[in-house]
Tab-separated table of C-alpha atoms and ligand atoms in Angstrom:
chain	number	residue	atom	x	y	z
S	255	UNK	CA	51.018	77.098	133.587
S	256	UNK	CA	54.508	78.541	133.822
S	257	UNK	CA	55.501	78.499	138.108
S	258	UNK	CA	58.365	78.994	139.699
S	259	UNK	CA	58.714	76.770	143.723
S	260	UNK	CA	61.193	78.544	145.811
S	261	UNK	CA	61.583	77.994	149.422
S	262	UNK	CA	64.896	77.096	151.970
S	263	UNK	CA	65.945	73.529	152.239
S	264	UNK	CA	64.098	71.355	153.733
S	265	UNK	CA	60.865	73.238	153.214
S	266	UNK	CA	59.273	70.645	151.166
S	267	UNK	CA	59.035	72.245	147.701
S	268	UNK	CA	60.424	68.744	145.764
S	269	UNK	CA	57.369	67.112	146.934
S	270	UNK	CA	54.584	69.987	146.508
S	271	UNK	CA	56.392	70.968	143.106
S	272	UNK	CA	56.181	67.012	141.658
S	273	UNK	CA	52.513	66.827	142.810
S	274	UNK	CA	51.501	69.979	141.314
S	275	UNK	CA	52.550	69.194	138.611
S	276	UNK	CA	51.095	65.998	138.445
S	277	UNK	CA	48.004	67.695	138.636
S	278	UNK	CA	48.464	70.338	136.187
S	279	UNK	CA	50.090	68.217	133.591
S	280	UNK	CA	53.308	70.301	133.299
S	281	UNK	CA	56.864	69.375	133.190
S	282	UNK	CA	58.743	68.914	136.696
S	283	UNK	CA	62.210	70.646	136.343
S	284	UNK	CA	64.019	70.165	138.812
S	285	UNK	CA	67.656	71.520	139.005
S	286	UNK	CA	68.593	69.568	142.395
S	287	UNK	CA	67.577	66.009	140.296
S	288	UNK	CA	69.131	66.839	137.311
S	289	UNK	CA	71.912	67.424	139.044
S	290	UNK	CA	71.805	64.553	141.154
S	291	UNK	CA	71.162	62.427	138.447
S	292	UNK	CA	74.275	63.377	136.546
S	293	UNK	CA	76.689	62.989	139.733
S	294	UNK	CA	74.962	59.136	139.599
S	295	UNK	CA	76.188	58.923	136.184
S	296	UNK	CA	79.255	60.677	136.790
S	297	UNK	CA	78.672	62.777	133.667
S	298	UNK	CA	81.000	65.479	132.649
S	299	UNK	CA	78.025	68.035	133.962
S	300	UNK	CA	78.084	65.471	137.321
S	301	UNK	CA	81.786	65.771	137.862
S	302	UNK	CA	81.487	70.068	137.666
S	303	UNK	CA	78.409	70.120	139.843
S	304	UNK	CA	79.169	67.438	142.519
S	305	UNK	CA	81.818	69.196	145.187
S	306	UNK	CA	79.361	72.380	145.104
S	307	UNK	CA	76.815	69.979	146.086
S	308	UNK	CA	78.519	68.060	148.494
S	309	UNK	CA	79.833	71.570	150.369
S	310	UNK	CA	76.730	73.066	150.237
S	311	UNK	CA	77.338	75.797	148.134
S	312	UNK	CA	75.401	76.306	144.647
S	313	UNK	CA	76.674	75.493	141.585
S	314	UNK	CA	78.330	77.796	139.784
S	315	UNK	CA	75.514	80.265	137.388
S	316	UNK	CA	77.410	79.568	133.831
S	317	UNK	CA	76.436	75.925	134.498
S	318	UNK	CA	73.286	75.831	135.827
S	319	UNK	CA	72.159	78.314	133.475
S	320	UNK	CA	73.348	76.258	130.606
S	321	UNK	CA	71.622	73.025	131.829
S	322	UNK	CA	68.531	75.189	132.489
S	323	UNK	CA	68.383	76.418	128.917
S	324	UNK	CA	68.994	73.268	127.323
S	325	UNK	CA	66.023	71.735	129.414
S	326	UNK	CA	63.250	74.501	128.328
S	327	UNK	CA	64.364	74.248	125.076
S	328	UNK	CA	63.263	70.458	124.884
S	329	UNK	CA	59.430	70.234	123.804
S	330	UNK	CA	58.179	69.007	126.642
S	331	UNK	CA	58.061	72.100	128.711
S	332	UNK	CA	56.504	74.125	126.369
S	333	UNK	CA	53.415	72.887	127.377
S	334	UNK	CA	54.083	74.124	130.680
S	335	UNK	CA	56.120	73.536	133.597
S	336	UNK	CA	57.451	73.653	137.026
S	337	UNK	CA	60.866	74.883	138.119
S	338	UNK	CA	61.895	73.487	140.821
S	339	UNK	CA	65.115	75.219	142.562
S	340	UNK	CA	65.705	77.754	140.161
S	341	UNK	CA	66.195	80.453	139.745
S	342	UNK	CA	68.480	80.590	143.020
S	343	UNK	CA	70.445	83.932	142.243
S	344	UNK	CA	70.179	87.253	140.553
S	345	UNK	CA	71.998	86.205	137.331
S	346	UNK	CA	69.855	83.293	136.874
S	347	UNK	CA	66.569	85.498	136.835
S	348	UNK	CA	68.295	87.490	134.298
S	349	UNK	CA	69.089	84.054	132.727
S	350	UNK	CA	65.682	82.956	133.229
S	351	UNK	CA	63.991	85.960	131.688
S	352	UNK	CA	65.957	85.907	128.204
S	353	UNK	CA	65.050	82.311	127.956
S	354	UNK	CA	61.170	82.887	128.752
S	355	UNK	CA	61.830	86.028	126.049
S	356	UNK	CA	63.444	83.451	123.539
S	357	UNK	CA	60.558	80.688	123.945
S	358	UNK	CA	57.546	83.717	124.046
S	359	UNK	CA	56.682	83.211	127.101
S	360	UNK	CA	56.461	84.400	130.389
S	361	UNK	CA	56.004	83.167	134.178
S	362	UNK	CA	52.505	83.017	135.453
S	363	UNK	CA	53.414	82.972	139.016
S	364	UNK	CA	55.974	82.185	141.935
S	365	UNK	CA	55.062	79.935	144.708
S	366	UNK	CA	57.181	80.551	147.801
S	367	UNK	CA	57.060	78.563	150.523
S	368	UNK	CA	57.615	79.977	154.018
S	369	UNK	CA	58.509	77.640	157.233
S	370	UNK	CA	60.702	78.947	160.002
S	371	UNK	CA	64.814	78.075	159.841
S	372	UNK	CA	65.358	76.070	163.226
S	373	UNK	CA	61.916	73.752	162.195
S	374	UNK	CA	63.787	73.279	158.570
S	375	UNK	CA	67.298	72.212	160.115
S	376	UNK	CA	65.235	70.363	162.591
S	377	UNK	CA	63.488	68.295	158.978
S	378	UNK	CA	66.517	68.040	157.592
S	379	UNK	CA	68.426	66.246	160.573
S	380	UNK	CA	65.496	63.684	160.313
S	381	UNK	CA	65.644	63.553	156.186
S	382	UNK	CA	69.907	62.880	156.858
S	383	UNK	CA	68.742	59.944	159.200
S	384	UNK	CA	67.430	58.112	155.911
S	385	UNK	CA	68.588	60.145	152.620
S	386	UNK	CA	72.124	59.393	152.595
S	387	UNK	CA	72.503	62.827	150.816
S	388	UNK	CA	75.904	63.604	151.294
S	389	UNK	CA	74.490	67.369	152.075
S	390	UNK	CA	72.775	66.241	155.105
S	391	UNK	CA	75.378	67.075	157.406
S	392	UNK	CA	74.775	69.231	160.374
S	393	UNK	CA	77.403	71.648	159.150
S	394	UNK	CA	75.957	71.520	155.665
S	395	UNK	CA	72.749	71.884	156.624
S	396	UNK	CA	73.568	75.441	158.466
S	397	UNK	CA	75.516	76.383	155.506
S	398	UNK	CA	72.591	75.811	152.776
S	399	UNK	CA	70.543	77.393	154.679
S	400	UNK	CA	72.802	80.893	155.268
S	401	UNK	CA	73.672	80.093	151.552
S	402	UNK	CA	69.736	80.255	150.877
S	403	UNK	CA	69.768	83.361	152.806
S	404	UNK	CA	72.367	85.475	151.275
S	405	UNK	CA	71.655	84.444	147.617
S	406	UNK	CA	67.923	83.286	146.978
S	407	UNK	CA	66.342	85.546	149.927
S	408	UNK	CA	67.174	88.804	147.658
S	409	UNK	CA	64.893	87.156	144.741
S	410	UNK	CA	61.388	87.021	146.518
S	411	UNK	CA	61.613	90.640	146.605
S	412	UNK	CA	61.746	90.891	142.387
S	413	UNK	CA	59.443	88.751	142.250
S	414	UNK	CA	56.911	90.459	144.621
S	415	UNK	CA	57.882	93.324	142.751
S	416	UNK	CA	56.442	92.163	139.451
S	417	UNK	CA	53.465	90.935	141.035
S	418	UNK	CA	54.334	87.290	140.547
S	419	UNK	CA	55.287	86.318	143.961
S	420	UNK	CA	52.240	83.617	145.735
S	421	UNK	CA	53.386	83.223	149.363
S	422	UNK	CA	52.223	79.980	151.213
S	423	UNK	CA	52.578	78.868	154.777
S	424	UNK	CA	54.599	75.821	154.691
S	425	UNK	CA	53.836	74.175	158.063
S	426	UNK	CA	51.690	71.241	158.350
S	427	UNK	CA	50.121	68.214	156.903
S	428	UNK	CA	51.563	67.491	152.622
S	429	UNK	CA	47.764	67.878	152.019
S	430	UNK	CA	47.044	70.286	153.792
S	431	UNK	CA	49.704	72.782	152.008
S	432	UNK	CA	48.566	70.988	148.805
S	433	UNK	CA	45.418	72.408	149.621
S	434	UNK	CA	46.992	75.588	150.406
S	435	UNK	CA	49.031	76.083	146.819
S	436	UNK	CA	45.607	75.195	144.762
S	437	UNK	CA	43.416	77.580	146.550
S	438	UNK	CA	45.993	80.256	145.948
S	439	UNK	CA	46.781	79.154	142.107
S	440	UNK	CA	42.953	78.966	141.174
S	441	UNK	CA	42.437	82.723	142.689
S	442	UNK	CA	45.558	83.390	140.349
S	443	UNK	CA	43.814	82.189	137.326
S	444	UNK	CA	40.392	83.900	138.137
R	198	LIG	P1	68.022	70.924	145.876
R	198	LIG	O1	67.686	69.496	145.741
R	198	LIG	O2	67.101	71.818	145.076
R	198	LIG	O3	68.125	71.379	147.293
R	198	LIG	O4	69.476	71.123	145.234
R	198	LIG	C1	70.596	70.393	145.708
R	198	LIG	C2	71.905	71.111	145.366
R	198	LIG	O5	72.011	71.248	143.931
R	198	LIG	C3	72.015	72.541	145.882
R	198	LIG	O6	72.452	72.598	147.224
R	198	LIG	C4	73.055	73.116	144.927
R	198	LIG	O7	74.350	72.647	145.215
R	198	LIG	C5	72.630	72.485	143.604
R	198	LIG	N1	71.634	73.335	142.917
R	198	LIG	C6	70.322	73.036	142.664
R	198	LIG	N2	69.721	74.053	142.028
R	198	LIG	C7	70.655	75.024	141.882
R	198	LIG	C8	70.641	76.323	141.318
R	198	LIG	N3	69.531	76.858	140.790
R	198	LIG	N4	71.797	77.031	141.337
R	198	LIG	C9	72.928	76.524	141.857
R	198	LIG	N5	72.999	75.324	142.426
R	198	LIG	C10	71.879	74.562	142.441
Protein backbone atom coordinates (compact mmCIF):
# COMPACT_ATOMS: atom_id res chain seq x y z
CA UNK A 1 0.00 0.00 0.00
CA UNK A 2 1.07 3.43 -1.20
CA UNK A 3 -0.90 6.28 1.52
CA UNK A 4 -0.47 9.53 1.96
CA UNK A 5 -1.44 11.02 6.22
CA UNK A 6 -2.25 14.62 6.03
CA UNK A 7 -3.87 16.49 8.74
CA UNK A 8 -2.99 20.11 10.83
CA UNK A 9 -0.56 19.92 13.65
CA UNK A 10 -1.30 18.42 16.40
CA UNK A 11 -3.91 16.16 14.85
CA UNK A 12 -2.16 13.03 15.63
CA UNK A 13 -1.11 11.70 12.20
CA UNK A 14 2.80 10.75 13.53
CA UNK A 15 1.24 8.29 15.74
CA UNK A 16 -1.71 6.77 13.47
CA UNK A 17 0.82 6.93 10.41
CA UNK A 18 3.77 4.76 12.51
CA UNK A 19 1.07 2.27 13.66
CA UNK A 20 -0.38 1.76 10.36
CA UNK A 21 2.28 1.06 9.15
CA UNK A 22 3.32 -1.25 11.59
CA UNK A 23 0.48 -3.12 10.63
CA UNK A 24 0.74 -3.05 7.01
CA UNK A 25 4.41 -3.67 6.84
CA UNK A 26 5.28 -0.50 4.84
CA UNK A 27 7.91 2.03 5.22
CA UNK A 28 7.15 5.09 7.69
CA UNK A 29 8.40 8.31 5.90
CA UNK A 30 8.23 10.81 7.72
CA UNK A 31 9.46 14.31 6.56
CA UNK A 32 9.06 16.06 10.16
CA UNK A 33 11.71 13.06 11.60
CA UNK A 34 13.93 13.16 8.94
CA UNK A 35 14.17 16.45 9.40
CA UNK A 36 14.45 16.43 12.96
CA UNK A 37 16.88 13.91 12.89
CA UNK A 38 19.28 15.85 10.72
CA UNK A 39 18.98 19.21 12.89
CA UNK A 40 20.21 16.48 15.87
CA UNK A 41 23.08 15.77 13.75
CA UNK A 42 23.51 19.13 12.58
CA UNK A 43 23.87 17.85 9.02
CA UNK A 44 24.32 20.14 6.14
CA UNK A 45 20.40 19.19 5.24
CA UNK A 46 19.85 20.01 9.35
CA UNK A 47 21.49 23.38 9.20
CA UNK A 48 19.04 24.45 5.82
CA UNK A 49 15.94 23.00 7.40
CA UNK A 50 16.27 24.03 11.11
CA UNK A 51 15.22 28.04 11.29
CA UNK A 52 12.08 27.04 8.99
CA UNK A 53 11.37 24.66 11.63
CA UNK A 54 11.98 26.57 14.52
CA UNK A 55 9.66 29.69 12.95
CA UNK A 56 7.12 27.59 11.95
CA UNK A 57 7.20 27.97 8.47
CA UNK A 58 7.89 24.89 5.98
CA UNK A 59 10.91 24.19 4.54
CA UNK A 60 11.65 25.43 1.51
CA UNK A 61 10.09 22.80 -1.71
CA UNK A 62 13.70 22.41 -3.60
CA UNK A 63 14.76 20.74 -0.32
CA UNK A 64 12.21 18.78 0.82
CA UNK A 65 11.58 17.55 -2.50
CA UNK A 66 15.12 16.47 -2.86
CA UNK A 67 15.20 14.59 0.52
CA UNK A 68 11.82 13.10 -0.49
CA UNK A 69 13.18 11.67 -3.71
CA UNK A 70 16.24 10.37 -2.38
CA UNK A 71 14.13 8.45 0.35
CA UNK A 72 11.64 6.58 -2.27
CA UNK A 73 14.37 5.85 -4.24
CA UNK A 74 15.96 3.62 -1.39
CA UNK A 75 14.52 -0.10 -1.64
CA UNK A 76 12.79 -0.16 1.20
CA UNK A 77 9.76 1.76 0.18
CA UNK A 78 9.13 0.03 -2.76
CA UNK A 79 7.44 -2.41 -0.95
CA UNK A 80 5.16 0.12 0.18
CA UNK A 81 4.92 2.99 2.36
CA UNK A 82 3.57 5.75 4.38
CA UNK A 83 4.20 9.46 3.90
CA UNK A 84 3.96 11.14 6.63
CA UNK A 85 3.81 15.16 6.20
CA UNK A 86 4.17 15.32 2.68
CA UNK A 87 3.20 16.41 0.32
CA UNK A 88 2.48 19.88 2.16
CA UNK A 89 2.22 22.20 -1.03
CA UNK A 90 1.23 22.27 -4.63
CA UNK A 91 4.79 21.86 -6.03
CA UNK A 92 5.45 18.94 -3.95
CA UNK A 93 2.35 16.97 -5.43
CA UNK A 94 3.75 17.81 -8.70
CA UNK A 95 7.06 16.58 -7.14
CA UNK A 96 5.41 13.69 -5.74
CA UNK A 97 3.68 12.55 -8.90
CA UNK A 98 6.93 12.47 -11.24
CA UNK A 99 8.55 10.43 -8.59
CA UNK A 100 5.52 7.84 -8.24
CA UNK A 101 5.77 8.11 -12.42
CA UNK A 102 9.63 7.38 -12.19
CA UNK A 103 9.26 4.32 -9.61
CA UNK A 104 5.78 2.91 -11.64
CA UNK A 105 3.74 3.50 -9.23
CA UNK A 106 0.98 5.29 -8.01
CA UNK A 107 -0.86 6.33 -4.61
CA UNK A 108 -3.56 4.05 -3.42
CA UNK A 109 -5.14 6.48 -1.16
CA UNK A 110 -4.97 9.70 1.13
CA UNK A 111 -5.90 9.55 4.69
CA UNK A 112 -6.87 12.96 6.06
CA UNK A 113 -7.46 13.52 9.33
CA UNK A 114 -10.01 16.11 10.46
CA UNK A 115 -10.12 17.61 14.24
CA UNK A 116 -11.24 21.15 14.87
CA UNK A 117 -8.28 24.14 15.14
CA UNK A 118 -8.88 25.55 18.81
CA UNK A 119 -8.96 21.49 20.16
CA UNK A 120 -5.45 21.12 18.06
CA UNK A 121 -3.75 24.37 19.61
CA UNK A 122 -5.39 23.27 22.76
CA UNK A 123 -3.09 19.44 22.14
CA UNK A 124 -0.37 21.15 21.23
CA UNK A 125 -0.05 23.55 24.38
CA UNK A 126 -0.16 20.20 26.38
CA UNK A 127 2.47 18.30 23.81
CA UNK A 128 4.90 21.87 24.46
CA UNK A 129 4.46 21.08 28.29
CA UNK A 130 6.69 17.84 27.66
CA UNK A 131 8.19 17.87 23.92
CA UNK A 132 10.67 20.49 24.22
CA UNK A 133 10.04 21.07 20.43
CA UNK A 134 11.28 24.32 19.91
CA UNK A 135 7.90 24.78 17.63
CA UNK A 136 5.73 24.47 20.56
CA UNK A 137 5.39 27.96 21.22
CA UNK A 138 2.07 29.60 21.52
CA UNK A 139 2.97 31.95 18.71
CA UNK A 140 4.29 29.06 16.67
CA UNK A 141 1.66 27.02 17.23
CA UNK A 142 -0.95 29.74 15.65
CA UNK A 143 1.42 30.22 12.89
CA UNK A 144 1.68 26.34 11.78
CA UNK A 145 -1.52 26.10 11.94
CA UNK A 146 -2.52 29.37 9.49
CA UNK A 147 0.65 28.03 7.65
CA UNK A 148 -1.30 24.56 7.37
CA UNK A 149 -4.17 26.53 6.24
CA UNK A 150 -2.93 28.61 3.45
CA UNK A 151 -0.58 25.93 1.94
CA UNK A 152 -1.70 22.21 2.68
CA UNK A 153 -5.64 23.08 2.96
CA UNK A 154 -5.62 23.74 -1.04
CA UNK A 155 -4.27 19.94 -1.49
CA UNK A 156 -7.28 17.90 0.00
CA UNK A 157 -9.22 19.31 -2.72
CA UNK A 158 -6.76 17.47 -5.63
CA UNK A 159 -6.81 14.83 -3.92
CA UNK A 160 -10.64 14.47 -3.53
CA UNK A 161 -10.56 15.30 -6.98
CA UNK A 162 -8.77 12.17 -8.11
CA UNK A 163 -10.75 10.10 -5.95
CA UNK A 164 -7.93 9.38 -3.54
CA UNK A 165 -8.88 11.47 -0.67
CA UNK A 166 -10.19 8.96 2.74
CA UNK A 167 -11.48 11.50 5.29
CA UNK A 168 -11.45 10.38 9.04
CA UNK A 169 -12.75 12.01 12.15
CA UNK A 170 -9.84 12.62 14.28
CA UNK A 171 -11.38 13.07 17.75
CA UNK A 172 -11.15 10.50 20.33
CA UNK A 173 -9.51 7.54 21.82
CA UNK A 174 -5.72 6.42 19.52
CA UNK A 175 -7.76 3.17 19.11
CA UNK A 176 -10.58 4.22 18.46
CA UNK A 177 -9.37 6.35 15.22
CA UNK A 178 -7.11 3.30 14.61
CA UNK A 179 -10.20 1.59 14.28
CA UNK A 180 -11.54 4.29 12.24
CA UNK A 181 -8.49 4.39 9.42
CA UNK A 182 -8.74 0.33 9.01
CA UNK A 183 -12.40 0.19 8.50
CA UNK A 184 -12.05 2.87 5.89
CA UNK A 185 -8.68 1.31 4.21
CA UNK A 186 -10.23 -2.31 4.02
CA UNK A 187 -13.52 -0.78 2.16
CA UNK A 188 -10.69 0.86 -0.07
CA UNK A 189 -9.22 -2.40 -0.97
CA UNK A 190 -12.64 -4.24 -1.51
P1 LIG B 1 5.90 17.71 11.40
O1 LIG B 1 6.58 16.90 12.43
O2 LIG B 1 5.34 16.87 10.27
O3 LIG B 1 4.85 18.62 11.95
O4 LIG B 1 7.01 18.65 10.73
C1 LIG B 1 7.78 19.55 11.51
C2 LIG B 1 8.34 20.68 10.65
O5 LIG B 1 9.18 20.13 9.62
C3 LIG B 1 7.29 21.49 9.88
O6 LIG B 1 6.71 22.51 10.67
C4 LIG B 1 8.14 22.07 8.76
O7 LIG B 1 8.98 23.11 9.21
C5 LIG B 1 9.04 20.88 8.42
N1 LIG B 1 8.40 20.02 7.40
C6 LIG B 1 7.97 18.73 7.56
N2 LIG B 1 7.43 18.27 6.42
C7 LIG B 1 7.52 19.28 5.52
C8 LIG B 1 7.12 19.42 4.16
N3 LIG B 1 6.50 18.44 3.50
N4 LIG B 1 7.39 20.61 3.55
C9 LIG B 1 8.01 21.61 4.20
N5 LIG B 1 8.38 21.55 5.47
C10 LIG B 1 8.15 20.39 6.14
Amino acid sequence: MRLLFMGPPGAGKGTQAVRLSEKLGVAHVSTGDIFRANVSEQSELGQAAQRYMDAGEYVPDEVTNAMVRDRLGQGGAQVGFILDGYPRTLDQVDTLDSILTDLGTALDGVISLKVESEELIQRLFKRAETSGRADDSEQVIRHRQDVYTAETVPLLDVYRDRGLLIEIDGLGEVDEIAERISAALAKVKA
